[in-house]
Amino acid sequence: MNNIKIPLDESDIPRQWYNLAADLPTPPLPPLGPDGKPIGPEMLAPVFPMNLIEQEVSTKRWIDIPEEILDILYRWRPTPLRRAVYLEKYLDTPARIYFKDESVSPPGSHKPNTAVAQAWYNKQFGIKKITTETGAGQWGSALAFACKLLELECKVFMVRISFDQKPFRKMMMQVWGANCVASPSPETNAGRKVLEEMPDTPGSLGIAISEAIEQAVTDKSGKTRYSLGSVLNHVLLHQTIIGLEAKKQMAQIGEKSPDIVIGCAGGGSNFAGLSFPFVADKINGADIKIVPVEPTACPTMTRGPFAYDFGDTACTTPLLAMFTLGHAFIPPPIHAGGLRYHGMAPLICQAIVEGLMEPRAYHQLESYEAALIWARTEGFIPAPETSQALAAVIDEAKKAKEEGKEKMILFNYSGHGLMDLTGYDAYLSGKLTDFELPETELKKYTKALESYPKAEVRKSGKW
Amino acid sequence: MNNIKIPLDESDIPRQWYNLAADLPTPPLPPLGPDGKPIGPEMLAPVFPMNLIEQEVSTKRWIDIPEEILDILYRWRPTPLRRAVYLEKYLDTPARIYFKDESVSPPGSHKPNTAVAQAWYNKQFGIKKITTETGAGQWGSALAFACKLLELECKVFMVRISFDQKPFRKMMMQVWGANCVASPSPETNAGRKVLEEMPDTPGSLGIAISEAIEQAVTDKSGKTRYSLGSVLNHVLLHQTIIGLEAKKQMAQIGEKSPDIVIGCAGGGSNFAGLSFPFVADKINGADIKIVPVEPTACPTMTRGPFAYDFGDTACTTPLLAMFTLGHAFIPPPIHAGGLRYHGMAPLICQAIVEGLMEPRAYHQLESYEAALIWARTEGFIPAPETSQALAAVIDEAKKAKEEGKEKMILFNYSGHGLMDLTGYDAYLSGKLTDFELPETELKKYTKALESYPKAEVRKSGKW
């Protein structure tokens, strides 16, 4: 049973991030401003520091990782690549299943890979304070962690219902010294307005984003910026260290290319982090199936139209060309809170348009069934988001058995489920249900998109 | 900043446990039965399987670890040895601080090292079901995990107040398929009796132990046994894989012997697991300071007399020779629940009597202060028990600075604090207090010990 954990020496950590924008055969459509024209970098300057904006618009293939960022990542990186031998045995499959274990970071997920990088670039730019929003708290806790290690102030607007019902992520943020308040809060115009109209509102991610952006752009010192944990190009870029490490680890044990690469996708950052270096191989001719997995409750990639839409509910962002369920869509309360997003990272969407990826959706109950199989064979308890990927992994392993093929499956174990045990409790006591978005609902929310500029489907036709 | 994580190849995992009983210059006093005479192995047979009883009484120095146990441990073992470079830098100390990271196991602590071994030996002996008690749930979840992987039934009696107030560990047990009930329960005579007299009781570890033992010994099929997570010789034995791995890892990077070895001690298992292989070196002449750390709220080793006492509140166990605060002592509600035990492992107590160890106590607030320093430098959030050890580590590192000495400190990072965030919340909001056991209280609880056989202090006088 040897070699189920494949470490990577610290000295072999990747020293550059990989930028898929350099290699996509057809470039993604540009973000549009309120005038319907492509926005320039300067329009983002009040929100993000210029060094991150440069990464956001860069088409350079490789971007150096500053040594000081690596110095923080060494606390948990390189993460182990592991082989799921116990699951393989349970499924009696000829498939070899490998996973990149991103759950080993202090906040328990892949999120700090970009939180640390963003905090560092903000600090370099002279920023003293970063604001953000968080739903269940994965992203907020990762940014709190990063800001503490870099001695930046961190302000997190946490959706009120999570703030009240799930206090543990909030406590994590406080351990790392962040100021976490329930949103809507009385601290911003956006928050006060909502509180006046609906004093008992549970809050929403849309409101929290508005508050975080408002607090960043109205700080008169000019030393505050806003930070986002997924969707944007520079966020995905920082996550590619995952896939680049995995490649080195596979080479170390003599494994060639995976046949199938799988990850769950909400805004897309953990999936992109693992898969983009393999998308590059696919563009160069490798035969790889690349599968982003989403919940049927929020079927952005599998049922949403490719269209220009806002990234947030409050319509404060530029228009992004992506698969979307409409920015007003509020996903049902599934436990995989990190996958409850109406849109998807534009880079991923363009790769789907090109035919480089094959998105797939799973029901909530299927994902919990997969999670229990995992916890009872491999031993570790996965996050509900990660469990969506697991459902696809198990399906592919079963298919390999049926076909008698020795497929190699690689997936991203994006986080542990220790802060999400209530979902397991609900599943085990039979209280969980599946959600399927009715067609009429979908049409209701995507109708608004017709009034925006049309997103042209452009592809090379090679896949 | 290279080499802060020192892995150990799976093929280098230790294949034998180390038994300190073989090397203690003066053997520990024997456990006594109700008649005041040393008990024989057969008296334990209704409670434990005979193969574990053999380990309990063994004086063999090395005991082989069965390959099938290793096959389960490989999921997370060997655990990394890590160097706390960020804490060193923060403290500006010449000390080199290493820690064995036992928090990486699926249940998040060192506990599964013995849970897996005990479950395996029970299964070998033909046992189908294991019962146990748990307080906050660390041990119960580790045993649930082990039993699921070995396909044994697992029944956990969880102290009612924890069952109600801290539901997450209970949910972990259920994810791993265990049956976890609040104690006192209506399932046992012991439980029913308490419920009749005190229907609203919060329960206690003493009651839960009585229930678990009763259910084991009264099962007419003879296929049920009881399991304990600390204190006993065979439990400490299974934990020595921690220290044995650490030795190999130190050798791998050219570090010789540590100057100081530190661990927190409740029943003593994580401390013993790391330290016993180094106690052996000390017996053979090495100059090592070995420090078990306990809370001032439960100062067993630093203030309790060395005496014969029962291991449980209900007086069902044999009398054990140990430092004890009296079995009726109920420690104050400190957050380090795993350290709230009135006694201490007899093997550790004899090593203290010999002068091989130097126990030390820290206040709760000191330990949380140390925990925050750790979380904000190293990044990971420690368990409240582990934080007690951290307080001592930081003290020793400061002392090394004062003395200008390049000491090497090694400690056991016994578990993460992700399930214990309420303690941090209480600390950060100023709601935590220190506890110091008043002398009159101590005398009240230890007075009963005068009626038991006297525990003779025997030592070689070499230390």
PDB file of N, CA, C and O in Angstrom, chain A residues 1-5 10 71 74-75 77 82 86 104 106 149 168 171-172 174-177 375-380 416 418-419 421 425, chain B residues 1-5 10 71 74-75 77 82 86 104 106 149 168 171-172 174-177 375-380 416 418-419 421 425:
ATOM      1  N   MET A   1       0.833  -1.213   0.000  1.00  0.00           N
ATOM      2  CA  MET A   1       0.000   0.000   0.000  1.00  0.00           C
ATOM      3  C   MET A   1       0.861   1.254   0.000  1.00  0.00           C
ATOM      4  O   MET A   1       0.453   2.313   0.461  1.00  0.00           O
ATOM      5  N   ASN A   2       2.105   1.124  -0.479  1.00  0.00           N
ATOM      6  CA  ASN A   2       2.980   2.295  -0.458  1.00  0.00           C
ATOM      7  C   ASN A   2       2.611   3.311  -1.534  1.00  0.00           C
ATOM      8  O   ASN A   2       1.854   3.034  -2.436  1.00  0.00           O
ATOM      9  N   ASN A   3       3.168   4.499  -1.364  1.00  0.00           N
ATOM     10  CA  ASN A   3       2.975   5.575  -2.346  1.00  0.00           C
ATOM     11  C   ASN A   3       1.534   6.000  -2.527  1.00  0.00           C
ATOM     12  O   ASN A   3       1.087   6.272  -3.631  1.00  0.00           O
ATOM     13  N   ILE A   4       0.768   6.062  -1.436  1.00  0.00           N
ATOM     14  CA  ILE A   4      -0.567   6.637  -1.592  1.00  0.00           C
ATOM     15  C   ILE A   4      -0.517   8.139  -1.343  1.00  0.00           C
ATOM     16  O   ILE A   4      -1.418   8.853  -1.703  1.00  0.00           O
ATOM     17  N   LYS A   5       0.551   8.609  -0.697  1.00  0.00           N
ATOM     18  CA  LYS A   5       0.759  10.060  -0.576  1.00  0.00           C
ATOM     19  C   LYS A   5       2.007  10.403  -1.380  1.00  0.00           C
ATOM     20  O   LYS A   5       3.072   9.853  -1.136  1.00  0.00           O
ATOM     21  N   GLU A  10       9.665  21.026  -0.993  1.00  0.00           N
ATOM     22  CA  GLU A  10       9.447  22.479  -1.038  1.00  0.00           C
ATOM     23  C   GLU A  10      10.278  23.143  -2.138  1.00  0.00           C
ATOM     24  O   GLU A  10       9.844  24.109  -2.756  1.00  0.00           O
ATOM     25  N   ASP A  71       6.851  32.085   0.493  1.00  0.00           N
ATOM     26  CA  ASP A  71       7.254  31.947   1.882  1.00  0.00           C
ATOM     27  C   ASP A  71       6.042  31.757   2.810  1.00  0.00           C
ATOM     28  O   ASP A  71       6.124  31.089   3.834  1.00  0.00           O
ATOM     29  N   TYR A  74       4.397  28.088   1.947  1.00  0.00           N
ATOM     30  CA  TYR A  74       5.131  26.924   2.469  1.00  0.00           C
ATOM     31  C   TYR A  74       4.510  26.357   3.739  1.00  0.00           C
ATOM     32  O   TYR A  74       4.802  25.224   4.103  1.00  0.00           O
ATOM     33  N   ARG A  75       3.694  27.152   4.438  1.00  0.00           N
ATOM     34  CA  ARG A  75       3.051  26.609   5.639  1.00  0.00           C
ATOM     35  C   ARG A  75       2.269  25.327   5.324  1.00  0.00           C
ATOM     36  O   ARG A  75       2.134  24.471   6.172  1.00  0.00           O
ATOM     37  N   ARG A  77       1.941  24.278   1.538  1.00  0.00           N
ATOM     38  CA  ARG A  77       2.257  23.848   0.181  1.00  0.00           C
ATOM     39  C   ARG A  77       3.692  23.354   0.089  1.00  0.00           C
ATOM     40  O   ARG A  77       4.514  23.786   0.879  1.00  0.00           O
ATOM     41  N   ARG A  82      -2.513  12.582  -3.711  1.00  0.00           N
ATOM     42  CA  ARG A  82      -2.758  11.299  -3.058  1.00  0.00           C
ATOM     43  C   ARG A  82      -3.506  10.362  -3.991  1.00  0.00           C
ATOM     44  O   ARG A  82      -4.236  10.799  -4.867  1.00  0.00           O
ATOM     45  N   TYR A  86      -8.176   3.211  -1.339  1.00  0.00           N
ATOM     46  CA  TYR A  86      -9.249   2.541  -0.591  1.00  0.00           C
ATOM     47  C   TYR A  86     -10.581   2.663  -1.332  1.00  0.00           C
ATOM     48  O   TYR A  86     -11.385   1.752  -1.344  1.00  0.00           O
ATOM     49  N   VAL A 104      -5.664  20.688   3.235  1.00  0.00           N
ATOM     50  CA  VAL A 104      -4.657  20.755   4.300  1.00  0.00           C
ATOM     51  C   VAL A 104      -4.235  22.181   4.676  1.00  0.00           C
ATOM     52  O   VAL A 104      -3.445  22.366   5.594  1.00  0.00           O
ATOM     53  N   PRO A 106      -4.495  25.954   6.382  1.00  0.00           N
ATOM     54  CA  PRO A 106      -5.090  26.345   7.668  1.00  0.00           C
ATOM     55  C   PRO A 106      -6.591  26.632   7.610  1.00  0.00           C
ATOM     56  O   PRO A 106      -7.326  26.160   8.468  1.00  0.00           O
ATOM     57  N   LEU A 149      -1.344  37.359   8.329  1.00  0.00           N
ATOM     58  CA  LEU A 149       0.072  37.030   8.119  1.00  0.00           C
ATOM     59  C   LEU A 149       0.813  38.171   7.425  1.00  0.00           C
ATOM     60  O   LEU A 149       2.021  38.300   7.558  1.00  0.00           O
ATOM     61  N   PHE A 168     -19.186  29.472  13.309  1.00  0.00           N
ATOM     62  CA  PHE A 168     -17.820  28.976  13.464  1.00  0.00           C
ATOM     63  C   PHE A 168     -16.825  29.614  12.493  1.00  0.00           C
ATOM     64  O   PHE A 168     -15.696  29.902  12.858  1.00  0.00           O
ATOM     65  N   MET A 171     -15.916  32.864  13.822  1.00  0.00           N
ATOM     66  CA  MET A 171     -14.920  32.742  14.901  1.00  0.00           C
ATOM     67  C   MET A 171     -13.516  32.522  14.337  1.00  0.00           C
ATOM     68  O   MET A 171     -12.543  33.055  14.858  1.00  0.00           O
ATOM     69  N   MET A 172     -13.415  31.727  13.263  1.00  0.00           N
ATOM     70  CA  MET A 172     -12.111  31.550  12.609  1.00  0.00           C
ATOM     71  C   MET A 172     -11.555  32.903  12.173  1.00  0.00           C
ATOM     72  O   MET A 172     -10.383  33.209  12.379  1.00  0.00           O
ATOM     73  N   GLN A 174     -12.145  35.748  13.378  1.00  0.00           N
ATOM     74  CA  GLN A 174     -11.737  36.543  14.536  1.00  0.00           C
ATOM     75  C   GLN A 174     -10.421  36.040  15.121  1.00  0.00           C
ATOM     76  O   GLN A 174      -9.598  36.834  15.570  1.00  0.00           O
ATOM     77  N   VAL A 175     -10.233  34.720  15.106  1.00  0.00           N
ATOM     78  CA  VAL A 175      -8.949  34.182  15.558  1.00  0.00           C
ATOM     79  C   VAL A 175      -7.820  34.804  14.730  1.00  0.00           C
ATOM     80  O   VAL A 175      -6.755  35.128  15.256  1.00  0.00           O
ATOM     81  N   TRP A 176      -8.080  35.002  13.438  1.00  0.00           N
ATOM     82  CA  TRP A 176      -7.077  35.613  12.568  1.00  0.00           C
ATOM     83  C   TRP A 176      -7.203  37.141  12.514  1.00  0.00           C
ATOM     84  O   TRP A 176      -6.670  37.786  11.602  1.00  0.00           O
ATOM     85  N   GLY A 177      -7.935  37.700  13.491  1.00  0.00           N
ATOM     86  CA  GLY A 177      -7.905  39.146  13.685  1.00  0.00           C
ATOM     87  C   GLY A 177      -8.753  39.978  12.745  1.00  0.00           C
ATOM     88  O   GLY A 177      -8.642  41.206  12.737  1.00  0.00           O
ATOM     89  N   ALA A 375     -15.981   9.141   2.934  1.00  0.00           N
ATOM     90  CA  ALA A 375     -15.648   9.225   4.364  1.00  0.00           C
ATOM     91  C   ALA A 375     -15.494   7.840   4.980  1.00  0.00           C
ATOM     92  O   ALA A 375     -14.735   7.654   5.927  1.00  0.00           O
ATOM     93  N   ARG A 376     -16.217   6.867   4.429  1.00  0.00           N
ATOM     94  CA  ARG A 376     -16.199   5.526   5.017  1.00  0.00           C
ATOM     95  C   ARG A 376     -15.197   4.584   4.346  1.00  0.00           C
ATOM     96  O   ARG A 376     -15.074   3.429   4.742  1.00  0.00           O
ATOM     97  N   THR A 377     -14.517   5.069   3.317  1.00  0.00           N
ATOM     98  CA  THR A 377     -13.435   4.276   2.722  1.00  0.00           C
ATOM     99  C   THR A 377     -12.102   5.005   2.898  1.00  0.00           C
ATOM    100  O   THR A 377     -11.201   4.518   3.549  1.00  0.00           O
ATOM    101  N   GLU A 378     -12.000   6.204   2.359  1.00  0.00           N
ATOM    102  CA  GLU A 378     -10.757   6.978   2.491  1.00  0.00           C
ATOM    103  C   GLU A 378     -10.592   7.528   3.908  1.00  0.00           C
ATOM    104  O   GLU A 378      -9.475   7.765   4.351  1.00  0.00           O
ATOM    105  N   GLY A 379     -11.680   7.788   4.593  1.00  0.00           N
ATOM    106  CA  GLY A 379     -11.609   8.203   5.992  1.00  0.00           C
ATOM    107  C   GLY A 379     -11.835   9.680   6.238  1.00  0.00           C
ATOM    108  O   GLY A 379     -12.273  10.053   7.318  1.00  0.00           O
ATOM    109  N   PHE A 380     -11.532  10.522   5.286  1.00  0.00           N
ATOM    110  CA  PHE A 380     -11.659  11.972   5.477  1.00  0.00           C
ATOM    111  C   PHE A 380     -13.062  12.456   5.098  1.00  0.00           C
ATOM    112  O   PHE A 380     -13.692  11.894   4.202  1.00  0.00           O
ATOM    113  N   HIS A 416     -12.121  20.345   3.237  1.00  0.00           N
ATOM    114  CA  HIS A 416     -12.719  19.368   4.157  1.00  0.00           C
ATOM    115  C   HIS A 416     -14.081  19.855   4.637  1.00  0.00           C
ATOM    116  O   HIS A 416     -14.414  21.034   4.491  1.00  0.00           O
ATOM    117  N   LEU A 418     -15.320  19.658   7.832  1.00  0.00           N
ATOM    118  CA  LEU A 418     -15.449  19.713   9.293  1.00  0.00           C
ATOM    119  C   LEU A 418     -16.297  20.892   9.772  1.00  0.00           C
ATOM    120  O   LEU A 418     -16.842  20.852  10.871  1.00  0.00           O
ATOM    121  N   MET A 419     -16.399  21.925   8.954  1.00  0.00           N
ATOM    122  CA  MET A 419     -17.227  23.065   9.336  1.00  0.00           C
ATOM    123  C   MET A 419     -18.635  22.941   8.739  1.00  0.00           C
ATOM    124  O   MET A 419     -19.433  23.868   8.827  1.00  0.00           O
ATOM    125  N   LEU A 421     -20.787  20.039   9.046  1.00  0.00           N
ATOM    126  CA  LEU A 421     -21.348  18.745   9.469  1.00  0.00           C
ATOM    127  C   LEU A 421     -22.873  18.756   9.546  1.00  0.00           C
ATOM    128  O   LEU A 421     -23.502  17.704   9.491  1.00  0.00           O
ATOM    129  N   ASP A 425     -25.664  15.779   8.824  1.00  0.00           N
ATOM    130  CA  ASP A 425     -26.713  15.451   9.792  1.00  0.00           C
ATOM    131  C   ASP A 425     -28.071  15.454   9.100  1.00  0.00           C
ATOM    132  O   ASP A 425     -28.877  14.534   9.271  1.00  0.00           O
TER     133      ASP A 425
ATOM    134  N   MET B   1      13.624  29.265   3.083  1.00  0.00           N
ATOM    135  CA  MET B   1      12.613  28.756   4.035  1.00  0.00           C
ATOM    136  C   MET B   1      12.309  27.291   3.742  1.00  0.00           C
ATOM    137  O   MET B   1      11.229  26.788   4.049  1.00  0.00           O
ATOM    138  N   ASN B   2      13.275  26.601   3.116  1.00  0.00           N
ATOM    139  CA  ASN B   2      13.013  25.202   2.775  1.00  0.00           C
ATOM    140  C   ASN B   2      13.050  24.286   3.998  1.00  0.00           C
ATOM    141  O   ASN B   2      13.524  24.665   5.046  1.00  0.00           O
ATOM    142  N   ASN B   3      12.527  23.101   3.795  1.00  0.00           N
ATOM    143  CA  ASN B   3      12.564  22.070   4.838  1.00  0.00           C
ATOM    144  C   ASN B   3      11.843  22.440   6.114  1.00  0.00           C
ATOM    145  O   ASN B   3      12.303  22.183   7.210  1.00  0.00           O
ATOM    146  N   ILE B   4      10.679  23.092   5.993  1.00  0.00           N
ATOM    147  CA  ILE B   4       9.895  23.307   7.201  1.00  0.00           C
ATOM    148  C   ILE B   4       8.943  22.140   7.423  1.00  0.00           C
ATOM    149  O   ILE B   4       8.428  21.954   8.492  1.00  0.00           O
ATOM    150  N   LYS B   5       8.690  21.369   6.354  1.00  0.00           N
ATOM    151  CA  LYS B   5       7.926  20.125   6.515  1.00  0.00           C
ATOM    152  C   LYS B   5       8.874  18.974   6.246  1.00  0.00           C
ATOM    153  O   LYS B   5       9.461  18.905   5.174  1.00  0.00           O
ATOM    154  N   GLU B  10       6.419   6.433   3.306  1.00  0.00           N
ATOM    155  CA  GLU B  10       5.577   5.382   3.872  1.00  0.00           C
ATOM    156  C   GLU B  10       6.374   4.112   4.167  1.00  0.00           C
ATOM    157  O   GLU B  10       6.109   3.417   5.150  1.00  0.00           O
ATOM    158  N   ASP B  71      -1.802  -0.563   7.283  1.00  0.00           N
ATOM    159  CA  ASP B  71      -2.545  -0.300   6.051  1.00  0.00           C
ATOM    160  C   ASP B  71      -3.643   0.742   6.277  1.00  0.00           C
ATOM    161  O   ASP B  71      -3.984   1.507   5.368  1.00  0.00           O
ATOM    162  N   TYR B  74      -1.817   4.349   7.047  1.00  0.00           N
ATOM    163  CA  TYR B  74      -1.233   5.030   5.877  1.00  0.00           C
ATOM    164  C   TYR B  74      -2.115   6.158   5.353  1.00  0.00           C
ATOM    165  O   TYR B  74      -1.643   7.011   4.614  1.00  0.00           O
ATOM    166  N   ARG B  75      -3.405   6.133   5.688  1.00  0.00           N
ATOM    167  CA  ARG B  75      -4.267   7.231   5.228  1.00  0.00           C
ATOM    168  C   ARG B  75      -3.714   8.588   5.649  1.00  0.00           C
ATOM    169  O   ARG B  75      -3.924   9.574   4.973  1.00  0.00           O
ATOM    170  N   ARG B  77      -0.608   8.610   8.061  1.00  0.00           N
ATOM    171  CA  ARG B  77       0.737   8.428   8.590  1.00  0.00           C
ATOM    172  C   ARG B  77       1.701   8.015   7.481  1.00  0.00           C
ATOM    173  O   ARG B  77       1.262   7.428   6.507  1.00  0.00           O
ATOM    174  N   ARG B  82       7.387  19.017  11.551  1.00  0.00           N
ATOM    175  CA  ARG B  82       7.485  20.348  10.959  1.00  0.00           C
ATOM    176  C   ARG B  82       8.306  21.258  11.847  1.00  0.00           C
ATOM    177  O   ARG B  82       8.371  21.066  13.056  1.00  0.00           O
ATOM    178  N   TYR B  86       8.122  30.188  11.591  1.00  0.00           N
ATOM    179  CA  TYR B  86       7.453  31.494  11.696  1.00  0.00           C
ATOM    180  C   TYR B  86       7.316  31.903  13.160  1.00  0.00           C
ATOM    181  O   TYR B  86       7.453  33.075  13.500  1.00  0.00           O
ATOM    182  N   VAL B 104      -3.336  16.016  11.447  1.00  0.00           N
ATOM    183  CA  VAL B 104      -3.680  15.691  10.057  1.00  0.00           C
ATOM    184  C   VAL B 104      -4.515  14.417   9.893  1.00  0.00           C
ATOM    185  O   VAL B 104      -4.909  14.081   8.776  1.00  0.00           O
ATOM    186  N   PRO B 106      -7.857  11.966   9.980  1.00  0.00           N
ATOM    187  CA  PRO B 106      -9.257  12.312   9.661  1.00  0.00           C
ATOM    188  C   PRO B 106     -10.047  12.864  10.855  1.00  0.00           C
ATOM    189  O   PRO B 106     -10.748  13.850  10.705  1.00  0.00           O
ATOM    190  N   LEU B 149     -13.913   1.622   9.468  1.00  0.00           N
ATOM    191  CA  LEU B 149     -12.946   1.078   8.506  1.00  0.00           C
ATOM    192  C   LEU B 149     -12.729  -0.413   8.719  1.00  0.00           C
ATOM    193  O   LEU B 149     -12.345  -1.129   7.794  1.00  0.00           O
ATOM    194  N   PHE B 168     -21.327  18.804  16.957  1.00  0.00           N
ATOM    195  CA  PHE B 168     -20.563  18.507  15.748  1.00  0.00           C
ATOM    196  C   PHE B 168     -19.758  17.220  15.829  1.00  0.00           C
ATOM    197  O   PHE B 168     -19.664  16.465  14.866  1.00  0.00           O
ATOM    198  N   MET B 171     -22.024  14.465  15.175  1.00  0.00           N
ATOM    199  CA  MET B 171     -22.291  14.314  13.743  1.00  0.00           C
ATOM    200  C   MET B 171     -21.139  13.596  13.041  1.00  0.00           C
ATOM    201  O   MET B 171     -21.361  12.788  12.145  1.00  0.00           O
ATOM    202  N   MET B 172     -19.903  13.885  13.456  1.00  0.00           N
ATOM    203  CA  MET B 172     -18.747  13.166  12.888  1.00  0.00           C
ATOM    204  C   MET B 172     -18.909  11.676  13.130  1.00  0.00           C
ATOM    205  O   MET B 172     -18.690  10.854  12.238  1.00  0.00           O
ATOM    206  N   GLN B 174     -21.554  10.015  13.528  1.00  0.00           N
ATOM    207  CA  GLN B 174     -22.624   9.464  12.695  1.00  0.00           C
ATOM    208  C   GLN B 174     -22.177   9.330  11.239  1.00  0.00           C
ATOM    209  O   GLN B 174     -22.549   8.376  10.567  1.00  0.00           O
ATOM    210  N   VAL B 175     -21.376  10.276  10.763  1.00  0.00           N
ATOM    211  CA  VAL B 175     -20.832  10.157   9.406  1.00  0.00           C
ATOM    212  C   VAL B 175     -20.069   8.835   9.293  1.00  0.00           C
ATOM    213  O   VAL B 175     -20.137   8.145   8.284  1.00  0.00           O
ATOM    214  N   TRP B 176     -19.362   8.474  10.370  1.00  0.00           N
ATOM    215  CA  TRP B 176     -18.615   7.213  10.378  1.00  0.00           C
ATOM    216  C   TRP B 176     -19.450   6.045  10.907  1.00  0.00           C
ATOM    217  O   TRP B 176     -18.905   5.011  11.297  1.00  0.00           O
ATOM    218  N   GLY B 177     -20.760   6.231  10.949  1.00  0.00           N
ATOM    219  CA  GLY B 177     -21.656   5.100  11.189  1.00  0.00           C
ATOM    220  C   GLY B 177     -21.813   4.641  12.624  1.00  0.00           C
ATOM    221  O   GLY B 177     -22.402   3.577  12.867  1.00  0.00           O
ATOM    222  N   ALA B 375      -1.614  30.717  16.001  1.00  0.00           N
ATOM    223  CA  ALA B 375      -2.532  30.847  14.866  1.00  0.00           C
ATOM    224  C   ALA B 375      -2.166  32.038  13.990  1.00  0.00           C
ATOM    225  O   ALA B 375      -2.399  32.025  12.785  1.00  0.00           O
ATOM    226  N   ARG B 376      -1.583  33.064  14.604  1.00  0.00           N
ATOM    227  CA  ARG B 376      -1.285  34.287  13.857  1.00  0.00           C
ATOM    228  C   ARG B 376       0.148  34.333  13.322  1.00  0.00           C
ATOM    229  O   ARG B 376       0.535  35.287  12.663  1.00  0.00           O
ATOM    230  N   THR B 377       0.942  33.315  13.619  1.00  0.00           N
ATOM    231  CA  THR B 377       2.279  33.218  13.030  1.00  0.00           C
ATOM    232  C   THR B 377       2.362  31.960  12.148  1.00  0.00           C
ATOM    233  O   THR B 377       2.548  32.047  10.945  1.00  0.00           O
ATOM    234  N   GLU B 378       2.155  30.805  12.743  1.00  0.00           N
ATOM    235  CA  GLU B 378       2.209  29.560  11.969  1.00  0.00           C
ATOM    236  C   GLU B 378       0.984  29.395  11.079  1.00  0.00           C
ATOM    237  O   GLU B 378       1.036  28.720  10.058  1.00  0.00           O
ATOM    238  N   GLY B 379      -0.152  29.954  11.496  1.00  0.00           N
ATOM    239  CA  GLY B 379      -1.331  29.948  10.641  1.00  0.00           C
ATOM    240  C   GLY B 379      -2.397  28.943  11.021  1.00  0.00           C
ATOM    241  O   GLY B 379      -3.565  29.144  10.728  1.00  0.00           O
ATOM    242  N   PHE B 380      -2.024  27.848  11.646  1.00  0.00           N
ATOM    243  CA  PHE B 380      -2.990  26.803  11.988  1.00  0.00           C
ATOM    244  C   PHE B 380      -3.613  27.067  13.370  1.00  0.00           C
ATOM    245  O   PHE B 380      -2.955  27.614  14.255  1.00  0.00           O
ATOM    246  N   HIS B 416      -6.049  19.732  15.970  1.00  0.00           N
ATOM    247  CA  HIS B 416      -6.463  21.070  15.547  1.00  0.00           C
ATOM    248  C   HIS B 416      -7.678  21.532  16.350  1.00  0.00           C
ATOM    249  O   HIS B 416      -8.354  20.725  16.986  1.00  0.00           O
ATOM    250  N   LEU B 418     -10.426  23.181  15.123  1.00  0.00           N
ATOM    251  CA  LEU B 418     -11.559  23.594  14.286  1.00  0.00           C
ATOM    252  C   LEU B 418     -12.913  23.222  14.889  1.00  0.00           C
ATOM    253  O   LEU B 418     -13.924  23.824  14.554  1.00  0.00           O
ATOM    254  N   MET B 419     -12.920  22.226  15.778  1.00  0.00           N
ATOM    255  CA  MET B 419     -14.176  21.860  16.417  1.00  0.00           C
ATOM    256  C   MET B 419     -14.310  22.558  17.772  1.00  0.00           C
ATOM    257  O   MET B 419     -15.236  22.271  18.536  1.00  0.00           O
ATOM    258  N   LEU B 421     -13.946  26.118  18.345  1.00  0.00           N
ATOM    259  CA  LEU B 421     -13.821  27.558  18.133  1.00  0.00           C
ATOM    260  C   LEU B 421     -14.562  28.381  19.179  1.00  0.00           C
ATOM    261  O   LEU B 421     -14.253  29.561  19.381  1.00  0.00           O
ATOM    262  N   ASP B 425     -13.714  32.077  20.872  1.00  0.00           N
ATOM    263  CA  ASP B 425     -14.703  33.156  20.899  1.00  0.00           C
ATOM    264  C   ASP B 425     -14.828  33.702  22.327  1.00  0.00           C
ATOM    265  O   ASP B 425     -14.822  34.912  22.543  1.00  0.00           O
TER     266      ASP B 425
END
